[in-house]
Amino acid sequence: MKNIAKSYPFQVFRHRIYIPFLNLIDHMKDKYRKISTQKYIELEDLGISKKIGSRYESISYSKLKLLSLFSLNEGFSSFLDIGCGLGRPIIVAGESGYKKLYGVDVSSSLIDICKKNIKTIGLKAELECSDIDNYDLPSGKLCIFLFNPFGKEKIQDLIDKVKNRNQDTLILYHNPKHSNLFPNHFKFNEFNWNNFGLYKEKCFCYLIPAKLID
């Protein structure tokens, strides 16, 4: 009880001051771009079962910029956001220098807003409303961004699908709930953010090499 009481003021600061301040910064970055990506959207509000994955929420522009530049510097030429939502990761990837941009989401309403946001920015991306099981992964050296778009069964199916690609694939898995499904030898790098001890964020980077062709 003592530890809980000790942490309470920090949790109040986190939820009432720190996170709203960060959200305000990214809201202003949205406003500068004349788009809207700074939202929290529950799956139930989209008519989707919460068992499928996590709610839509944004990752900060600064963290996405860091991840995009990292993957570009590793030689990846195409960027795919699975569970693309309102499109912020795609937009940051495009602004960072990616020329081939892709997004997929099961919600047609989110895809429609994503298309509008990307068009406003002046970028071009191939977006598709689809379940990942029915989605054909783009060709080329592909960087895939994930923010827990679905549960462990589909994560495993995605890993199996990526293993069969004929090009290298880099997966950026933000706050990974199912990192245990990835073989350890695929782990290439990781990023950790402590947020002044208030809460932690992390992104695991998995490099899955091209399938060897007989």
PDB file of C-alpha atoms in Angstrom, residues 21-202:
ATOM      1  CA  PHE A  21       1.025  18.014 -22.785  1.00  0.00           C
ATOM      2  CA  LEU A  22       2.507  15.466 -25.219  1.00  0.00           C
ATOM      3  CA  ASN A  23      -0.856  15.131 -26.934  1.00  0.00           C
ATOM      4  CA  LEU A  24      -1.063  18.909 -27.287  1.00  0.00           C
ATOM      5  CA  ILE A  25       2.335  19.010 -28.987  1.00  0.00           C
ATOM      6  CA  ASP A  26       1.303  16.376 -31.531  1.00  0.00           C
ATOM      7  CA  HIS A  27      -2.083  18.028 -31.966  1.00  0.00           C
ATOM      8  CA  MET A  28      -0.271  21.224 -32.933  1.00  0.00           C
ATOM      9  CA  LYS A  29       1.864  19.228 -35.392  1.00  0.00           C
ATOM     10  CA  ASP A  30      -1.371  17.861 -36.862  1.00  0.00           C
ATOM     11  CA  LYS A  31      -2.795  21.367 -37.071  1.00  0.00           C
ATOM     12  CA  TYR A  32       0.322  22.613 -38.874  1.00  0.00           C
ATOM     13  CA  ARG A  33      -0.201  19.860 -41.458  1.00  0.00           C
ATOM     14  CA  LYS A  34      -3.967  20.495 -41.559  1.00  0.00           C
ATOM     15  CA  ILE A  35      -4.736  16.877 -40.711  1.00  0.00           C
ATOM     16  CA  SER A  36      -6.241  14.917 -37.813  1.00  0.00           C
ATOM     17  CA  THR A  37      -4.378  11.926 -36.364  1.00  0.00           C
ATOM     18  CA  GLN A  38      -4.219  12.707 -32.631  1.00  0.00           C
ATOM     19  CA  LYS A  39      -7.100  10.617 -31.346  1.00  0.00           C
ATOM     20  CA  TYR A  40      -7.990   7.610 -29.234  1.00  0.00           C
ATOM     21  CA  ILE A  41     -10.546   5.337 -30.891  1.00  0.00           C
ATOM     22  CA  GLU A  42     -11.876   2.196 -29.246  1.00  0.00           C
ATOM     23  CA  LEU A  43     -12.423  -0.819 -31.493  1.00  0.00           C
ATOM     24  CA  GLU A  44     -16.002  -1.183 -30.279  1.00  0.00           C
ATOM     25  CA  ASP A  45     -16.764   2.301 -31.625  1.00  0.00           C
ATOM     26  CA  LEU A  46     -15.765   0.994 -35.057  1.00  0.00           C
ATOM     27  CA  GLY A  47     -17.971  -2.072 -34.757  1.00  0.00           C
ATOM     28  CA  ILE A  48     -14.920  -4.282 -34.200  1.00  0.00           C
ATOM     29  CA  SER A  49     -14.454  -6.715 -31.313  1.00  0.00           C
ATOM     30  CA  LYS A  50     -11.780  -5.633 -28.826  1.00  0.00           C
ATOM     31  CA  LYS A  51     -10.557  -9.239 -28.889  1.00  0.00           C
ATOM     32  CA  ILE A  52      -9.019  -8.569 -32.300  1.00  0.00           C
ATOM     33  CA  GLY A  53      -6.423  -6.064 -31.120  1.00  0.00           C
ATOM     34  CA  SER A  54      -5.836  -2.753 -29.376  1.00  0.00           C
ATOM     35  CA  ARG A  55      -7.616   0.565 -29.708  1.00  0.00           C
ATOM     36  CA  TYR A  56      -6.317   3.112 -32.161  1.00  0.00           C
ATOM     37  CA  GLU A  57      -3.938   5.575 -30.582  1.00  0.00           C
ATOM     38  CA  SER A  58      -1.160   7.710 -31.949  1.00  0.00           C
ATOM     39  CA  ILE A  59       2.575   7.477 -31.440  1.00  0.00           C
ATOM     40  CA  SER A  60       4.458  10.729 -31.168  1.00  0.00           C
ATOM     41  CA  TYR A  61       5.794  12.331 -34.314  1.00  0.00           C
ATOM     42  CA  SER A  62       9.290  12.439 -32.803  1.00  0.00           C
ATOM     43  CA  LYS A  63       9.426   8.699 -32.092  1.00  0.00           C
ATOM     44  CA  LEU A  64       8.045   7.847 -35.527  1.00  0.00           C
ATOM     45  CA  LYS A  65      10.645  10.113 -37.133  1.00  0.00           C
ATOM     46  CA  LEU A  66      13.424   8.312 -35.278  1.00  0.00           C
ATOM     47  CA  LEU A  67      12.123   4.890 -36.332  1.00  0.00           C
ATOM     48  CA  SER A  68      11.596   5.949 -39.958  1.00  0.00           C
ATOM     49  CA  LEU A  69      15.112   7.350 -40.308  1.00  0.00           C
ATOM     50  CA  PHE A  70      16.555   4.246 -38.665  1.00  0.00           C
ATOM     51  CA  SER A  71      14.835   1.911 -41.134  1.00  0.00           C
ATOM     52  CA  LEU A  72      15.733   4.103 -44.113  1.00  0.00           C
ATOM     53  CA  ASN A  73      19.368   4.088 -43.070  1.00  0.00           C
ATOM     54  CA  GLU A  74      19.223   0.288 -43.019  1.00  0.00           C
ATOM     55  CA  GLY A  75      18.382   0.334 -46.732  1.00  0.00           C
ATOM     56  CA  PHE A  76      14.640  -0.347 -46.717  1.00  0.00           C
ATOM     57  CA  SER A  77      12.730   1.232 -49.583  1.00  0.00           C
ATOM     58  CA  SER A  78       9.050   0.444 -48.914  1.00  0.00           C
ATOM     59  CA  PHE A  79       7.002   1.216 -45.789  1.00  0.00           C
ATOM     60  CA  LEU A  80       3.846  -0.632 -44.727  1.00  0.00           C
ATOM     61  CA  ASP A  81       1.708   0.238 -41.705  1.00  0.00           C
ATOM     62  CA  ILE A  82      -0.483  -2.696 -40.698  1.00  0.00           C
ATOM     63  CA  GLY A  83      -3.452  -1.284 -38.816  1.00  0.00           C
ATOM     64  CA  CYS A  84      -2.716   2.112 -40.325  1.00  0.00           C
ATOM     65  CA  GLY A  85      -5.601   3.906 -38.622  1.00  0.00           C
ATOM     66  CA  LEU A  86      -5.520   7.619 -39.394  1.00  0.00           C
ATOM     67  CA  GLY A  87      -2.164   7.414 -41.140  1.00  0.00           C
ATOM     68  CA  ARG A  88       0.402   9.169 -38.966  1.00  0.00           C
ATOM     69  CA  PRO A  89       3.183   6.545 -39.345  1.00  0.00           C
ATOM     70  CA  ILE A  90       2.711   6.558 -43.129  1.00  0.00           C
ATOM     71  CA  ILE A  91       2.858  10.353 -43.215  1.00  0.00           C
ATOM     72  CA  VAL A  92       6.039  10.492 -41.131  1.00  0.00           C
ATOM     73  CA  ALA A  93       7.616   7.766 -43.273  1.00  0.00           C
ATOM     74  CA  GLY A  94       6.799   9.775 -46.396  1.00  0.00           C
ATOM     75  CA  GLU A  95       8.163  12.982 -44.892  1.00  0.00           C
ATOM     76  CA  SER A  96      11.322  11.104 -43.870  1.00  0.00           C
ATOM     77  CA  GLY A  97      12.063   9.989 -47.421  1.00  0.00           C
ATOM     78  CA  TYR A  98      10.186   6.767 -48.133  1.00  0.00           C
ATOM     79  CA  LYS A  99       8.924   6.784 -51.721  1.00  0.00           C
ATOM     80  CA  LYS A 100       6.727   3.677 -51.575  1.00  0.00           C
ATOM     81  CA  LEU A 101       4.049   3.871 -48.895  1.00  0.00           C
ATOM     82  CA  TYR A 102       1.391   1.297 -48.031  1.00  0.00           C
ATOM     83  CA  GLY A 103      -1.302   0.909 -45.407  1.00  0.00           C
ATOM     84  CA  VAL A 104      -3.904  -1.680 -44.504  1.00  0.00           C
ATOM     85  CA  ASP A 105      -6.704  -1.607 -41.941  1.00  0.00           C
ATOM     86  CA  VAL A 106      -9.891  -3.575 -41.338  1.00  0.00           C
ATOM     87  CA  SER A 107     -11.903  -0.402 -40.724  1.00  0.00           C
ATOM     88  CA  SER A 108     -13.206   1.307 -43.853  1.00  0.00           C
ATOM     89  CA  SER A 109     -13.999   4.471 -41.875  1.00  0.00           C
ATOM     90  CA  LEU A 110     -10.388   4.757 -40.686  1.00  0.00           C
ATOM     91  CA  ILE A 111      -9.088   4.065 -44.190  1.00  0.00           C
ATOM     92  CA  ASP A 112     -11.266   6.891 -45.538  1.00  0.00           C
ATOM     93  CA  ILE A 113      -9.828   9.362 -43.004  1.00  0.00           C
ATOM     94  CA  CYS A 114      -6.318   8.042 -43.646  1.00  0.00           C
ATOM     95  CA  LYS A 115      -6.734   8.681 -47.375  1.00  0.00           C
ATOM     96  CA  LYS A 116      -7.910  12.218 -46.692  1.00  0.00           C
ATOM     97  CA  ASN A 117      -4.975  12.954 -44.364  1.00  0.00           C
ATOM     98  CA  ILE A 118      -2.402  11.593 -46.790  1.00  0.00           C
ATOM     99  CA  LYS A 119      -3.919  13.511 -49.693  1.00  0.00           C
ATOM    100  CA  THR A 120      -3.840  16.726 -47.649  1.00  0.00           C
ATOM    101  CA  ILE A 121      -0.124  16.236 -46.996  1.00  0.00           C
ATOM    102  CA  GLY A 122       0.482  15.729 -50.718  1.00  0.00           C
ATOM    103  CA  LEU A 123       1.791  12.192 -50.404  1.00  0.00           C
ATOM    104  CA  LYS A 124       0.779   9.099 -52.346  1.00  0.00           C
ATOM    105  CA  ALA A 125       0.154   5.765 -50.673  1.00  0.00           C
ATOM    106  CA  GLU A 126      -1.547   2.527 -51.598  1.00  0.00           C
ATOM    107  CA  LEU A 127      -4.199   1.917 -48.955  1.00  0.00           C
ATOM    108  CA  GLU A 128      -6.431  -1.093 -48.629  1.00  0.00           C
ATOM    109  CA  CYS A 129      -9.301  -2.043 -46.359  1.00  0.00           C
ATOM    110  CA  SER A 130      -8.589  -5.692 -45.655  1.00  0.00           C
ATOM    111  CA  ASP A 131      -7.863  -8.313 -43.083  1.00  0.00           C
ATOM    112  CA  ILE A 132      -4.153  -9.089 -43.032  1.00  0.00           C
ATOM    113  CA  ASP A 133      -4.900 -12.719 -43.959  1.00  0.00           C
ATOM    114  CA  ASN A 134      -6.189 -11.552 -47.347  1.00  0.00           C
ATOM    115  CA  TYR A 135      -3.552  -8.892 -47.918  1.00  0.00           C
ATOM    116  CA  ASP A 136      -0.600  -9.425 -50.250  1.00  0.00           C
ATOM    117  CA  LEU A 137       2.560  -7.905 -48.813  1.00  0.00           C
ATOM    118  CA  PRO A 138       4.267  -5.380 -51.136  1.00  0.00           C
ATOM    119  CA  SER A 139       7.477  -6.311 -52.912  1.00  0.00           C
ATOM    120  CA  GLY A 140      10.918  -4.825 -52.293  1.00  0.00           C
ATOM    121  CA  LYS A 141      12.913  -4.391 -49.102  1.00  0.00           C
ATOM    122  CA  LEU A 142       9.949  -3.796 -46.853  1.00  0.00           C
ATOM    123  CA  CYS A 143       9.686  -2.094 -43.472  1.00  0.00           C
ATOM    124  CA  ILE A 144       6.520  -3.082 -41.601  1.00  0.00           C
ATOM    125  CA  PHE A 145       5.219  -1.002 -38.702  1.00  0.00           C
ATOM    126  CA  LEU A 146       3.034  -2.641 -36.036  1.00  0.00           C
ATOM    127  CA  PHE A 147       1.353  -1.183 -32.980  1.00  0.00           C
ATOM    128  CA  ASN A 148      -0.480  -4.299 -31.755  1.00  0.00           C
ATOM    129  CA  PRO A 149      -3.055  -4.321 -34.567  1.00  0.00           C
ATOM    130  CA  PHE A 150      -4.243  -7.826 -33.701  1.00  0.00           C
ATOM    131  CA  GLY A 151      -3.727 -10.844 -31.431  1.00  0.00           C
ATOM    132  CA  LYS A 152      -1.084 -13.517 -31.270  1.00  0.00           C
ATOM    133  CA  GLU A 153      -2.588 -15.878 -33.856  1.00  0.00           C
ATOM    134  CA  LYS A 154      -2.498 -13.259 -36.593  1.00  0.00           C
ATOM    135  CA  ILE A 155       0.944 -12.090 -35.472  1.00  0.00           C
ATOM    136  CA  GLN A 156       2.174 -15.655 -35.957  1.00  0.00           C
ATOM    137  CA  ASP A 157       0.486 -15.840 -39.360  1.00  0.00           C
ATOM    138  CA  LEU A 158       2.187 -12.574 -40.335  1.00  0.00           C
ATOM    139  CA  ILE A 159       5.588 -13.887 -39.252  1.00  0.00           C
ATOM    140  CA  ASP A 160       5.050 -17.018 -41.363  1.00  0.00           C
ATOM    141  CA  LYS A 161       4.007 -14.885 -44.332  1.00  0.00           C
ATOM    142  CA  VAL A 162       7.069 -12.651 -43.984  1.00  0.00           C
ATOM    143  CA  LYS A 163       9.382 -15.665 -43.803  1.00  0.00           C
ATOM    144  CA  ASN A 164       8.245 -16.599 -47.307  1.00  0.00           C
ATOM    145  CA  ARG A 165       9.102 -13.245 -48.872  1.00  0.00           C
ATOM    146  CA  ASN A 166      11.888 -13.066 -51.439  1.00  0.00           C
ATOM    147  CA  GLN A 167      13.199  -9.808 -50.000  1.00  0.00           C
ATOM    148  CA  ASP A 168      14.453  -8.769 -46.564  1.00  0.00           C
ATOM    149  CA  THR A 169      11.811  -7.486 -44.144  1.00  0.00           C
ATOM    150  CA  LEU A 170      12.288  -5.190 -41.160  1.00  0.00           C
ATOM    151  CA  ILE A 171       9.477  -5.216 -38.604  1.00  0.00           C
ATOM    152  CA  LEU A 172       9.156  -2.293 -36.192  1.00  0.00           C
ATOM    153  CA  TYR A 173       6.935  -3.583 -33.382  1.00  0.00           C
ATOM    154  CA  HIS A 174       5.946  -0.792 -30.991  1.00  0.00           C
ATOM    155  CA  ASN A 175       5.100  -1.780 -27.388  1.00  0.00           C
ATOM    156  CA  PRO A 176       5.051  -5.430 -28.501  1.00  0.00           C
ATOM    157  CA  LYS A 177       2.543  -7.606 -26.658  1.00  0.00           C
ATOM    158  CA  HIS A 178       3.571 -10.780 -28.478  1.00  0.00           C
ATOM    159  CA  SER A 179       7.322 -10.395 -28.893  1.00  0.00           C
ATOM    160  CA  ASN A 180       7.735 -13.977 -27.632  1.00  0.00           C
ATOM    161  CA  LEU A 181       6.469 -15.204 -31.011  1.00  0.00           C
ATOM    162  CA  PHE A 182       9.540 -13.854 -32.801  1.00  0.00           C
ATOM    163  CA  PRO A 183      12.626 -16.108 -32.765  1.00  0.00           C
ATOM    164  CA  ASN A 184      15.434 -14.410 -30.826  1.00  0.00           C
ATOM    165  CA  HIS A 185      17.814 -14.462 -33.789  1.00  0.00           C
ATOM    166  CA  PHE A 186      15.463 -12.155 -35.719  1.00  0.00           C
ATOM    167  CA  LYS A 187      15.853  -9.374 -33.165  1.00  0.00           C
ATOM    168  CA  PHE A 188      17.971  -6.680 -34.777  1.00  0.00           C
ATOM    169  CA  ASN A 189      17.654  -3.676 -32.491  1.00  0.00           C
ATOM    170  CA  GLU A 190      15.399  -2.066 -29.919  1.00  0.00           C
ATOM    171  CA  PHE A 191      14.418   1.393 -28.778  1.00  0.00           C
ATOM    172  CA  ASN A 192      13.390   2.285 -25.238  1.00  0.00           C
ATOM    173  CA  TRP A 193      11.835   5.481 -23.897  1.00  0.00           C
ATOM    174  CA  ASN A 194      11.515   5.980 -20.142  1.00  0.00           C
ATOM    175  CA  ASN A 195       9.376   9.159 -20.152  1.00  0.00           C
ATOM    176  CA  PHE A 196      11.024  10.470 -16.968  1.00  0.00           C
ATOM    177  CA  GLY A 197      10.121   7.283 -15.126  1.00  0.00           C
ATOM    178  CA  LEU A 198       6.381   7.851 -15.539  1.00  0.00           C
ATOM    179  CA  TYR A 199       5.887   4.993 -18.000  1.00  0.00           C
ATOM    180  CA  LYS A 200       7.922   3.060 -20.528  1.00  0.00           C
ATOM    181  CA  GLU A 201       7.618   2.691 -24.273  1.00  0.00           C
ATOM    182  CA  LYS A 202       9.646   0.373 -26.445  1.00  0.00           C
TER     183      LYS A 202
END
